[in-house]
Short mmCIF file of C-alpha atoms in Angstrom, two decimals:
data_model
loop_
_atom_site.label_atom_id
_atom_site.label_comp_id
_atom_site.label_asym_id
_atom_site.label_seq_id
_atom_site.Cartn_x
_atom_site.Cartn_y
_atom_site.Cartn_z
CA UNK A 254 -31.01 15.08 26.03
CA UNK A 255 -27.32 14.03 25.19
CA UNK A 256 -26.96 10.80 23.69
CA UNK A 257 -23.71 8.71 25.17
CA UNK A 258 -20.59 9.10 22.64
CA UNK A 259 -20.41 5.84 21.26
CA UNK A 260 -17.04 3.93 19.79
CA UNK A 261 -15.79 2.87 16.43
CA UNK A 262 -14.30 -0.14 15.78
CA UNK A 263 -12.29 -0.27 12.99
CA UNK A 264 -11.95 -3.97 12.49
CA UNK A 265 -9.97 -6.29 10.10
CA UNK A 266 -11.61 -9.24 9.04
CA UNK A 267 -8.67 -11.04 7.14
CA UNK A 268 -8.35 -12.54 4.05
CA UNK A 269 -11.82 -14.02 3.24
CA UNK A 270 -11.84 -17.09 5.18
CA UNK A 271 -14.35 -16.48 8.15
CA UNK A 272 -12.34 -18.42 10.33
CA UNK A 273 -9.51 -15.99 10.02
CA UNK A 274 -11.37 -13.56 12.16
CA UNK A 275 -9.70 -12.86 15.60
CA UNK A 276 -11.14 -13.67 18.72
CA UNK A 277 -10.92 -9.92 19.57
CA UNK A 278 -12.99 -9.04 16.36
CA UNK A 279 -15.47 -11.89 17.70
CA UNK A 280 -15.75 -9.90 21.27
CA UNK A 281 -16.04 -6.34 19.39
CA UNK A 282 -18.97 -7.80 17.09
CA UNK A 283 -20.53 -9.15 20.29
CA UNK A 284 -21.04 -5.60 21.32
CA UNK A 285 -21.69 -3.85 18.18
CA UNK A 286 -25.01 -2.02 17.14
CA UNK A 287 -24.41 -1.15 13.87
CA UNK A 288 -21.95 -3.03 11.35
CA UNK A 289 -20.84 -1.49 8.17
CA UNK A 290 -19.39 -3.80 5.81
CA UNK A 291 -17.18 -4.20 2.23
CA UNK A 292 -18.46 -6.28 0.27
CA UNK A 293 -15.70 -8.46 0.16
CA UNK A 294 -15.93 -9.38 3.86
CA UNK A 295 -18.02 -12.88 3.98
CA UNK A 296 -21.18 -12.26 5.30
CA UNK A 297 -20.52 -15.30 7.84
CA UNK A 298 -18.62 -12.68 10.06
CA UNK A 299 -22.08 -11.22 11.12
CA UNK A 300 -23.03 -14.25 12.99
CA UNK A 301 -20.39 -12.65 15.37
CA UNK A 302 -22.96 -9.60 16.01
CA UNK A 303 -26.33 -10.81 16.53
CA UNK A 304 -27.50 -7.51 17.39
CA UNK A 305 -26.15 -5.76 14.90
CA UNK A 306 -27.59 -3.66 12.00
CA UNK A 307 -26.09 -4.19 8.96
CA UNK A 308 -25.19 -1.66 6.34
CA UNK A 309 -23.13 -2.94 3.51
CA UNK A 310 -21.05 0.38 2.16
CA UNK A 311 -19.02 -2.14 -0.02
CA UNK A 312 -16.46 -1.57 -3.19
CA UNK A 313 -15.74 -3.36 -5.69
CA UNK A 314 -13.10 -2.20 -8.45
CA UNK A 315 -14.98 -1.33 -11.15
CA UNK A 316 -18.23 -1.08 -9.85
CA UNK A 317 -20.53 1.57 -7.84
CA UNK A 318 -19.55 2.10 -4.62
CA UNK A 319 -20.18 4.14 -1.74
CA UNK A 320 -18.24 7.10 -1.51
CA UNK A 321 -15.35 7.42 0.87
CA UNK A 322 -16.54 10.72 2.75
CA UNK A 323 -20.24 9.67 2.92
CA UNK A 324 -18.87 6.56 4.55
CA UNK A 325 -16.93 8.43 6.98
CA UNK A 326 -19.77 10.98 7.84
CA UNK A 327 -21.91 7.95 8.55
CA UNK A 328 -19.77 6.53 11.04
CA UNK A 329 -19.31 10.01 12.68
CA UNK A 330 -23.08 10.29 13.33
CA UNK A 331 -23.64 6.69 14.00
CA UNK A 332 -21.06 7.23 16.84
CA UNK A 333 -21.84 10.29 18.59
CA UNK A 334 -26.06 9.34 18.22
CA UNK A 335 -24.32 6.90 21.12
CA UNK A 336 -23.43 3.64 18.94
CA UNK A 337 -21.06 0.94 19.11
CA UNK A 338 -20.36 0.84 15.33
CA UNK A 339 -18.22 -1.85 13.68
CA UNK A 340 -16.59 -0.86 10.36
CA UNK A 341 -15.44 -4.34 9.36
CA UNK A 342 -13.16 -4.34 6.41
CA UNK A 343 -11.23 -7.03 4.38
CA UNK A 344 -7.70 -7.94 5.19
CA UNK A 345 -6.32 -5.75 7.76
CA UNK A 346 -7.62 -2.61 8.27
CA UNK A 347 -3.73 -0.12 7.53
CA UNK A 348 -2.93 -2.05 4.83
CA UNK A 349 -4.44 -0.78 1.89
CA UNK A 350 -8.28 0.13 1.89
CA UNK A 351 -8.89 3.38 3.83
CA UNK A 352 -8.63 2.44 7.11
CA UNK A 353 -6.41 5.22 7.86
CA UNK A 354 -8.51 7.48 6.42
CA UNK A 355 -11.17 6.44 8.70
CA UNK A 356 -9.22 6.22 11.72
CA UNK A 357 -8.30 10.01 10.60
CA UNK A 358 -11.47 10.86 10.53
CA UNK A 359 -12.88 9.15 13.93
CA UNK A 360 -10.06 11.42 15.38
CA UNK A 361 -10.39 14.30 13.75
CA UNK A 362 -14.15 14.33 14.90
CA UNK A 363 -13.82 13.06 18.64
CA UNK A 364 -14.57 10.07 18.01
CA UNK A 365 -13.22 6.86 20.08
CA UNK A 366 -11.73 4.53 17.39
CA UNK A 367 -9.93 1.03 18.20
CA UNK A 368 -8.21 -0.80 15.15
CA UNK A 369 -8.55 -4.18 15.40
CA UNK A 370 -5.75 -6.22 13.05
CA UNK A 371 -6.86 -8.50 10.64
CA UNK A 372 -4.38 -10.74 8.58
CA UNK A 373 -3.85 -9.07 5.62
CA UNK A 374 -4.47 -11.08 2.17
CA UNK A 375 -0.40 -11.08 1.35
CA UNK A 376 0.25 -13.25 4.44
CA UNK A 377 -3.40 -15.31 4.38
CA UNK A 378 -3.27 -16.65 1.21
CA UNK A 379 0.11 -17.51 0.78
CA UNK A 380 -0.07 -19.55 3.78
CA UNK A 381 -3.01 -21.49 2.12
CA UNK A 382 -1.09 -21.33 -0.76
CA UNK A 383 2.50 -22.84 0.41
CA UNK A 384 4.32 -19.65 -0.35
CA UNK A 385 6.77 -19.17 2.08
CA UNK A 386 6.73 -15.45 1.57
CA UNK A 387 10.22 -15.27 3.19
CA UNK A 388 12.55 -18.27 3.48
CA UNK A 389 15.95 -16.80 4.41
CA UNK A 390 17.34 -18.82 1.88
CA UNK A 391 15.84 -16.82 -0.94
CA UNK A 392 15.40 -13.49 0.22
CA UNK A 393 15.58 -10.92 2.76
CA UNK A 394 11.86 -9.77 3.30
CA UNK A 395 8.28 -9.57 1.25
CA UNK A 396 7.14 -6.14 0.09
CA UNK A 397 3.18 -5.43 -0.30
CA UNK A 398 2.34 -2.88 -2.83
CA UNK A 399 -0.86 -1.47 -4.83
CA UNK A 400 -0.98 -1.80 -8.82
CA UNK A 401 -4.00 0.46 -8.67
CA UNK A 402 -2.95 3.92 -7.81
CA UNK A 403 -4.67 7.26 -7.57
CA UNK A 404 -2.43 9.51 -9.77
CA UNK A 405 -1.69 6.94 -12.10
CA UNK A 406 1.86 6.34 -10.99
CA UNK A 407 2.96 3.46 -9.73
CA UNK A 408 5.31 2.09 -7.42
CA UNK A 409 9.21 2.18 -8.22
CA UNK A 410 9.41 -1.27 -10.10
CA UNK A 411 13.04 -0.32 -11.09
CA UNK A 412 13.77 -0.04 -7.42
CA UNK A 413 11.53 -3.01 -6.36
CA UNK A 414 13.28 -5.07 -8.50
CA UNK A 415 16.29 -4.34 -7.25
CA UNK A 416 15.32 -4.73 -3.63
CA UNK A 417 15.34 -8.51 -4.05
CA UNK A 418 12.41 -8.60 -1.53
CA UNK A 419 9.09 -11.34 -2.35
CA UNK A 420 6.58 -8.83 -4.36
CA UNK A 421 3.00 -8.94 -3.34
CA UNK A 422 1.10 -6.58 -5.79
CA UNK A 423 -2.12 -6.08 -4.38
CA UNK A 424 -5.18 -4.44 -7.07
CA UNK A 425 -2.55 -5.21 -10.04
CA UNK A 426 -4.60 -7.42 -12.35
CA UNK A 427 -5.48 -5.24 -14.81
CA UNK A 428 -2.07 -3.80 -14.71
CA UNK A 429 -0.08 -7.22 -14.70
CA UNK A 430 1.75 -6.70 -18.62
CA UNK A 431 2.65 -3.59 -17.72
CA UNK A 432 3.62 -4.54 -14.15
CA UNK A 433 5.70 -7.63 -15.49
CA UNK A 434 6.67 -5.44 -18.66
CA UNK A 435 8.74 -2.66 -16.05
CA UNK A 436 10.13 -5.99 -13.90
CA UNK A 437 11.98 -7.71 -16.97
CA UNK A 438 12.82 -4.22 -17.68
CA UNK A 439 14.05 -3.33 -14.55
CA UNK A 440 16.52 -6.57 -15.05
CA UNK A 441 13.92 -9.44 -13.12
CA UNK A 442 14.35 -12.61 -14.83
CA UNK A 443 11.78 -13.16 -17.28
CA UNK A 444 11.52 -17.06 -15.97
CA UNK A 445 10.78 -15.58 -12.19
CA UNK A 446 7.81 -17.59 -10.71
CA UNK A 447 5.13 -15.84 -9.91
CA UNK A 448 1.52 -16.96 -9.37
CA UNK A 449 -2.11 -15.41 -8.86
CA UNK A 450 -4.70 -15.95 -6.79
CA UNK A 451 -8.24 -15.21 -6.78
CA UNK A 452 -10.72 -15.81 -3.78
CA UNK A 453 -7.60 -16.72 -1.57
CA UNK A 454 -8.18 -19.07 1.34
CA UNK A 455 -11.61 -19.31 0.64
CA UNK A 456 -13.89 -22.56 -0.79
CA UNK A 457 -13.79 -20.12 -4.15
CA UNK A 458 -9.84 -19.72 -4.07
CA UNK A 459 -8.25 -20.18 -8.03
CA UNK A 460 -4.92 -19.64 -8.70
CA UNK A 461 -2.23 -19.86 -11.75
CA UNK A 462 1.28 -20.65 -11.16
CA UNK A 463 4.00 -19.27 -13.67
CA UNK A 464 6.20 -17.00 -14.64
CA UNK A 465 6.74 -13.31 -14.53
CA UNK A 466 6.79 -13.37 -18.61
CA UNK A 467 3.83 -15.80 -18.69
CA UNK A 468 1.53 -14.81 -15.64
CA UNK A 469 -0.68 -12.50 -17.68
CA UNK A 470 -1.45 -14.95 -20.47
CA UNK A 471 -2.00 -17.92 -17.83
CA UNK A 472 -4.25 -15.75 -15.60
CA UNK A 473 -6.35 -14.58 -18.31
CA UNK A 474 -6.63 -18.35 -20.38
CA UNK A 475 -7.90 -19.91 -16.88
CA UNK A 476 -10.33 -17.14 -16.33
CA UNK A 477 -8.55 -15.33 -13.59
CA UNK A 478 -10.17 -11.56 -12.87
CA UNK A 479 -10.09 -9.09 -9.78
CA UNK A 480 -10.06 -9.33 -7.21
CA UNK A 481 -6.57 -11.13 -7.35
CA UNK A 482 -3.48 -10.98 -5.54
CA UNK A 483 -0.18 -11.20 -7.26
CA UNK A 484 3.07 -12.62 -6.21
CA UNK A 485 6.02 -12.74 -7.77
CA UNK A 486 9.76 -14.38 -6.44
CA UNK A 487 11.57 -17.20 -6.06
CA UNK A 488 9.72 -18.26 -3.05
CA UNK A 489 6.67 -18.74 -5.57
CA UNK A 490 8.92 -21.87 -7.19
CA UNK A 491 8.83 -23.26 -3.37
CA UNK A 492 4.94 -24.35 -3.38
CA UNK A 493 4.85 -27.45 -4.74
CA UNK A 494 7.61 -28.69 -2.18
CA UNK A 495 5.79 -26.93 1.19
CA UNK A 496 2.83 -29.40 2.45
CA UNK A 497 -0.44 -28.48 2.13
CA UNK A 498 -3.80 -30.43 3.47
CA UNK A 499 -5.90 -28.28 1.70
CA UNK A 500 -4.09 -29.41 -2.19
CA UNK A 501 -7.80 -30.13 -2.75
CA UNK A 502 -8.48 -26.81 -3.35
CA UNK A 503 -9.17 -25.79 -6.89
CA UNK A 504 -6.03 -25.19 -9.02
CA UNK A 505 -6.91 -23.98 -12.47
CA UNK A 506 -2.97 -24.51 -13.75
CA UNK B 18 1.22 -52.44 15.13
CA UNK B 19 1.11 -49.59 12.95
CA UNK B 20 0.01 -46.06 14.55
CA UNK B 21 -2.30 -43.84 12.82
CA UNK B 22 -0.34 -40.97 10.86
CA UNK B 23 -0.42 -37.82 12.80
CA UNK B 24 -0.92 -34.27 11.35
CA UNK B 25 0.81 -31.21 11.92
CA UNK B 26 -0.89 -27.81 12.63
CA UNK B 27 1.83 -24.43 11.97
CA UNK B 28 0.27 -22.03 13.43
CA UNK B 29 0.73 -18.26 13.76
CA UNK B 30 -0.14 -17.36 17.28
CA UNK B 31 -0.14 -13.15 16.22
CA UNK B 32 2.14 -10.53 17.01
CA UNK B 33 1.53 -10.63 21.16
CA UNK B 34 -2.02 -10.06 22.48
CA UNK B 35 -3.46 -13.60 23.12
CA UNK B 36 -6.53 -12.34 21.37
CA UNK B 37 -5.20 -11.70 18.22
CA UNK B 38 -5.60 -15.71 17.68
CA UNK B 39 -7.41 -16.84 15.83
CA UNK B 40 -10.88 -18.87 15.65
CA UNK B 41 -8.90 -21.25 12.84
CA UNK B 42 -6.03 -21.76 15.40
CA UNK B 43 -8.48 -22.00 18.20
CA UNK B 44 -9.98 -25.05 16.54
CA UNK B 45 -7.01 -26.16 15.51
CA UNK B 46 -5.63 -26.05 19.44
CA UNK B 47 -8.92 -27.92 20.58
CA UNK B 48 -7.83 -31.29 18.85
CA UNK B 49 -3.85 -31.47 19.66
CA UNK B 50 -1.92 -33.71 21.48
CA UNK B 51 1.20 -32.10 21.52
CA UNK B 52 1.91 -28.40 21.41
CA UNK B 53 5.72 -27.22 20.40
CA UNK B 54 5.42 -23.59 21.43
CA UNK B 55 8.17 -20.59 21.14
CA UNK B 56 9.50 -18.70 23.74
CA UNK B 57 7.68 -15.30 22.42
CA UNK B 58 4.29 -16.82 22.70
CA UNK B 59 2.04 -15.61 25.21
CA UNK B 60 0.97 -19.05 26.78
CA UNK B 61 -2.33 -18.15 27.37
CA UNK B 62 -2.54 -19.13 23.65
CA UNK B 63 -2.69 -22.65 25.12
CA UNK B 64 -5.64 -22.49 27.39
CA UNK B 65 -6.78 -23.34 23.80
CA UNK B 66 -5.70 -26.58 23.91
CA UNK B 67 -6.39 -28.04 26.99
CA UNK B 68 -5.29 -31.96 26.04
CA UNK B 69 -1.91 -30.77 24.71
CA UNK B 70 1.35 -31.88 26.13
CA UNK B 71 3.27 -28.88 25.58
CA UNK B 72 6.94 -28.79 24.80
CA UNK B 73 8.80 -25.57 24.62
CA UNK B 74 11.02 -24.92 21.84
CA UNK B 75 11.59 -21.74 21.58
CA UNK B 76 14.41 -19.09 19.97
CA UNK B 77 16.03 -15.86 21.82
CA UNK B 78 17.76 -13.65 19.63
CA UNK B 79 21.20 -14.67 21.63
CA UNK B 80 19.93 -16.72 23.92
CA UNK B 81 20.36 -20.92 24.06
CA UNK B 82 17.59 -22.68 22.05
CA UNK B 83 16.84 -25.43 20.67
CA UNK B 84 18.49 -26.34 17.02
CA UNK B 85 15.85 -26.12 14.15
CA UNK B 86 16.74 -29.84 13.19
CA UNK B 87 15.69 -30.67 16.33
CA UNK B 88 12.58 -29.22 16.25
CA UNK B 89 11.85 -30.70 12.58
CA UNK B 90 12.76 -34.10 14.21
CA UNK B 91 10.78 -34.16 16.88
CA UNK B 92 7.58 -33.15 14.75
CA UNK B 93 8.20 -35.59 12.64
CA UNK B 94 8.61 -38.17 14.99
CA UNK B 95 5.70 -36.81 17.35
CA UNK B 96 3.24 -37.13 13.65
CA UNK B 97 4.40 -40.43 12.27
CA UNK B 98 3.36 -41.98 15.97
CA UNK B 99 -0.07 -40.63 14.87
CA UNK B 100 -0.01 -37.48 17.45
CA UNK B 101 -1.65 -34.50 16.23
CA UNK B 102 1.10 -31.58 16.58
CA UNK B 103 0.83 -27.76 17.09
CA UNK B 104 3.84 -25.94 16.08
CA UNK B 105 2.93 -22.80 17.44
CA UNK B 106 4.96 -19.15 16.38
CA UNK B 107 4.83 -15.70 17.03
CA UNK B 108 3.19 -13.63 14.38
CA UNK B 109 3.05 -15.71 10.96
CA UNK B 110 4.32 -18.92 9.87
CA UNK B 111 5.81 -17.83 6.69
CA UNK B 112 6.68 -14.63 7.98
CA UNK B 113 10.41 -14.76 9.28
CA UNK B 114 10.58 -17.66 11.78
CA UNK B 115 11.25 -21.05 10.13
CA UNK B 116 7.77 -21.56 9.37
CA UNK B 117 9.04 -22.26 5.64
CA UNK B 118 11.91 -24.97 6.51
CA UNK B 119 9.69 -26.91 8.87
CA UNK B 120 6.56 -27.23 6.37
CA UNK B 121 9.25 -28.69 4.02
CA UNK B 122 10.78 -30.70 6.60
CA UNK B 123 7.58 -32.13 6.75
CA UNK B 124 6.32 -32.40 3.28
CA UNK B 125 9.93 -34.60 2.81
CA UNK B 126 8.41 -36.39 5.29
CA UNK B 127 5.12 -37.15 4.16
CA UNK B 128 3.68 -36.03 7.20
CA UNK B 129 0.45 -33.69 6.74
CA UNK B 130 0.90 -30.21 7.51
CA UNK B 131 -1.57 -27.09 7.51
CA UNK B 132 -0.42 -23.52 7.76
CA UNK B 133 -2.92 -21.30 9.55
CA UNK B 134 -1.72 -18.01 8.92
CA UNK B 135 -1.61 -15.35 11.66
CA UNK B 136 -0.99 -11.90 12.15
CA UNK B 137 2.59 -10.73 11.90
CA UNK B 138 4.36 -8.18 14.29
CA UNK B 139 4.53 -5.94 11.09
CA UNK B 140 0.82 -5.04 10.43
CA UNK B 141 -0.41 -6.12 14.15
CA UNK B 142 1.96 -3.83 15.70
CA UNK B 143 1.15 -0.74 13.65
CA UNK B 144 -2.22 -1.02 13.82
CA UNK B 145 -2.11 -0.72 17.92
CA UNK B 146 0.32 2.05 17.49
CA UNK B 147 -1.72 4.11 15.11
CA UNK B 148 0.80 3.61 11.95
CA UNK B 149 -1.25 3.36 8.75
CA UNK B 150 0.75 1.34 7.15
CA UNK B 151 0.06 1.95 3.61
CA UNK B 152 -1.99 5.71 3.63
CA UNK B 153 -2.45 6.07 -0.46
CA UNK B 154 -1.29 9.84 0.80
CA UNK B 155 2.06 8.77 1.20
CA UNK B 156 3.16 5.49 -0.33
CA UNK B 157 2.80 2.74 -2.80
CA UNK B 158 3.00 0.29 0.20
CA UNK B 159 5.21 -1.52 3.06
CA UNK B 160 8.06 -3.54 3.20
CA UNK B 161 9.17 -6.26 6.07
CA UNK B 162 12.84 -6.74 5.89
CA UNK B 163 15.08 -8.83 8.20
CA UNK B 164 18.08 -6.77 9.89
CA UNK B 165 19.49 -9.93 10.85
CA UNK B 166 20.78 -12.34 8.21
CA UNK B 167 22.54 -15.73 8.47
CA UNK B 168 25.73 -14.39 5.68
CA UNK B 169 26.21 -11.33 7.51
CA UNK B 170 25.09 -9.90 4.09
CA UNK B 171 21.58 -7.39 4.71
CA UNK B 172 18.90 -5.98 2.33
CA UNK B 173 19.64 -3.79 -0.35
CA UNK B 174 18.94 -0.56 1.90
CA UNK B 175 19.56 1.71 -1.07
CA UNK B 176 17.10 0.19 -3.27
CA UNK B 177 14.78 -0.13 0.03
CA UNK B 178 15.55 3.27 0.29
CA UNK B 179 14.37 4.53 -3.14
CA UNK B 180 11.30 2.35 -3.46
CA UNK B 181 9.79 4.54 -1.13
CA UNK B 182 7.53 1.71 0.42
CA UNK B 183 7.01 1.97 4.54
CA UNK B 184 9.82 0.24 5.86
CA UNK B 185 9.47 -2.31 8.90
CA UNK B 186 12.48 -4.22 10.38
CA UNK B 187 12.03 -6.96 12.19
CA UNK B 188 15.22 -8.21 14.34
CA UNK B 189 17.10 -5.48 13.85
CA UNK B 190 18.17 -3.16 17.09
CA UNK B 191 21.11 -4.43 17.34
CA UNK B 192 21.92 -3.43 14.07
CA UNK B 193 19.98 -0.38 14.23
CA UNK B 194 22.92 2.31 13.73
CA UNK B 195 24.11 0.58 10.60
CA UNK B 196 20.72 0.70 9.20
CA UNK B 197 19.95 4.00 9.84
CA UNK B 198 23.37 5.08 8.60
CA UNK B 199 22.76 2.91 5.23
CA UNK B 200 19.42 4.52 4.63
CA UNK B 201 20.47 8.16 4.98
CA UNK B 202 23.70 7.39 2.68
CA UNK B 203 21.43 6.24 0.36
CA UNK B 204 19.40 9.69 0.29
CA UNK B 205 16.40 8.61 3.10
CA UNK B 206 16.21 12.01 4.88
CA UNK B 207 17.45 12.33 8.37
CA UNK B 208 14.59 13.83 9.41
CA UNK B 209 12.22 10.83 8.16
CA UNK B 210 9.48 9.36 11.35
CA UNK B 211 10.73 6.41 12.78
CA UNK B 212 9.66 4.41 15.61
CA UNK B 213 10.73 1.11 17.34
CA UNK B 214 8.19 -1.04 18.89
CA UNK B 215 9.25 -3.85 22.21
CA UNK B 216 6.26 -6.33 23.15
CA UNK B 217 3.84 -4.42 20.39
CA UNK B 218 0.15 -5.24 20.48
CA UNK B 219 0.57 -6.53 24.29
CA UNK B 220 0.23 -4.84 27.84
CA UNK B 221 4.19 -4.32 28.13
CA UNK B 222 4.17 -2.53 25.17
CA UNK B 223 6.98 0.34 24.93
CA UNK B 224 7.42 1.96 22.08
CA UNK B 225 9.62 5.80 21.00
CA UNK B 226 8.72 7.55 17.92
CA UNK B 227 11.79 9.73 16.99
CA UNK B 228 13.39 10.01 13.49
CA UNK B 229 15.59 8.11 11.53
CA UNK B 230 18.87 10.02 12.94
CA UNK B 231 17.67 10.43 16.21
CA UNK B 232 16.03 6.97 16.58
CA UNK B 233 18.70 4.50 17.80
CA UNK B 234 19.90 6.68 20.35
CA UNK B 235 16.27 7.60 21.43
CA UNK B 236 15.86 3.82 21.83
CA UNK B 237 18.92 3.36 23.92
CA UNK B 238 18.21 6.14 26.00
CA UNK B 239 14.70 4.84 26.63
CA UNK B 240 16.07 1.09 27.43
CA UNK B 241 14.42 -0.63 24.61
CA UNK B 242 15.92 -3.86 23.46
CA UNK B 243 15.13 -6.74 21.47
CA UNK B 244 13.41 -8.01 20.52
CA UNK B 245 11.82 -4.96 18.82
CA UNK B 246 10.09 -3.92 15.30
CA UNK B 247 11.28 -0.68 13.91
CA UNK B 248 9.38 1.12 11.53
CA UNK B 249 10.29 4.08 8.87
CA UNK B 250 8.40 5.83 7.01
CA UNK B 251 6.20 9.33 6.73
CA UNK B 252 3.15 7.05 7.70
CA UNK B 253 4.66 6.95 11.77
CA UNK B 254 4.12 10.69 11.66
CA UNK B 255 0.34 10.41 11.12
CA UNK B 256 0.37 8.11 14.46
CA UNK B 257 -0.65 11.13 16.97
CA UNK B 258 -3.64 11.57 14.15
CA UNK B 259 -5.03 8.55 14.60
CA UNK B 260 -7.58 7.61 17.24
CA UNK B 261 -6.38 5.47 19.87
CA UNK B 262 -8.28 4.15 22.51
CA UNK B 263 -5.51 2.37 23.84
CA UNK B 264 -3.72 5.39 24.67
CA UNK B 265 -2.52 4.22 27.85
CA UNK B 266 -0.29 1.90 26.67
CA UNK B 267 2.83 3.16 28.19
CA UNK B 268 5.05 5.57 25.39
CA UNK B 269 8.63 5.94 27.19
CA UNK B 270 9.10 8.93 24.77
#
């Protein structure tokens, strides 16, 4: 007997709020038999799919982790055994993580695969944060890149620089004096503010505000660690004057 | 008698499909007395908010609209006569828009105001389309740039150009020659994936892939207009790799 194909969806689950979740995640969940989770991703979400089974497949920088290809294979023969699988990930599924190298693979194997966009932690938590990631006034766009990268090499921080664009570093932590370091090199303003934030937008969130020269020193003196998110421009300098409800929310500078 | 002090909600409504709200905003929308809504947002967004008066504000790129110091007026009166207030926008607040002016407006104000982030155009639309934003196979990560600027004056295209990063424009077909033209002078090969996006994430959705050189006049040909989100980059050729259930969403090349 032929089991049913079943679907993937490839879902993003936003920036660790639970109440950032879509309502079209919420209706995918609904559905869902099996739910395979990052550990990043609040377990709250899973309220949304009562009947699902859970497998957490999580990473965390640093730590052990399920490897990328077993996770794929899994989702492959959860799929065609005739399941509706969710593969809920943190932030948005395309930017950074390897959502694309899922959806890749769903393809590549047959498999029916709908992304489902999740607000991506460079948009979420500067909104909870009152970073107005790109007042026309100050600049002409906000550019999201990874500090962590496979061969080593980074991004183009010379170039970045230059661009004038809001910088979101993403995974940067334990690269932020060198990060910072190739900035001022690159000609950034050593007194650029810049801030990071850990937890963003959730009960948890901590965050430093200073300057591209002092960010590292601040972050690690309050504590600060990965995960983190990293932004640096002179939209950073606009929090304090953009209204926030939620200023109870813990500051540590 | 002295009213109550009202509250403002900003809220990003997503990049299109009603669904893409969400359950933050949806709360949000349950309490609201007034809703000041933009043209671009599908109103089904305010089935939500069933109470709300609802005023439309909105902007079209070269259409008549109503002046942003109206709109910060009005918000501010509609709060300090203790109304709770919706100021819903396409995609995110603090992406593009005025999200950024009006939660100052209303921090000078001293009226409360809480940004619920949403998903913008730039990461909702890809992720429909299939564009992996960020693959680790192929860049350090993405850029949203504005083609249309208040001075006339645009991005730094060369040093957008030699970043590297996936480049997404928002508001900028008309300008779409010019861009194009700055990018390749600046070294971006002719032949590099591009593809521009009208009513992304939603059932109108028409979209061309073509290439940098070939992609203005692919979008003339093909009737697209604004407004539209262009995207460059090597990631827009791995679109036809990625799974898709929602491959009948109408391609017009």
């Amino acid at each position: 007997m032929q089991a049913r194909l079943g679907k993937v969806y490839l879902i993003g689950a936003g920036p660790g709020d639970p109440e950032l979740l879509t309502l079209k995640a919420v209706r995918a969940l609904a559905q869902v038999d099996v739910a395979l989770v990052d550990d990043l991703v609040d377990r709250r979400v899973l309220e949304h799919a009562p009947d699902a089974r859970v497998i957490a497949v999580g990473k965390r920088g640093g730590c052990k982790s399920t490897p990328q290809a077993f996770i794929e294979r899994l989702m492959v023969r959860l799929a065609t055994r005739g399941n509706i699988v969710a593969r809920v990930k943190g932030g948005d599924p395309f930017v950074f993580g390897r959502g694309a190298e899922e959806a890749m693979a769903m393809a590549r194997a047959g498999v029916p695969c709908e992304v489902i966009p999740g607000i991506t932690a460079g948009t979420g938590v500067c909104a909870v944060l009152g970073v107005p990631l790109t007042h026309r006034g100050y600049t002409h766009g906000v550019t999201f890149v990874t500090g962590h990268t496979r061969s080593g090499a980074g991004p183009d921080w010379a170039a970045l620089a230059r661009a004038g664009t809001t910088l979101v570093i993403y995974m940067g932590m334990r690269r932020l004096p060198e990060i910072a370091g190739a900035l001022m090199t690159a000609g950034m303003d050593a007194s650029m503010p810049a801030a990071a934030v850990q937890h963003g937008t959730t009960q948890q969130q901590r965050h430093v505000i200073a300057t591209l020269a002092t960010l590292a020193d601040s972050s690690r003196n309050a504590g600060l660690g990965s995960p983190a998110l990293i932004v640096i421009g002179k939209v950073v300098g606009l929090a304090d004057q953009v209204a926030r409800i939620d200023a109870e929310r813990r500051a540590v500078a």
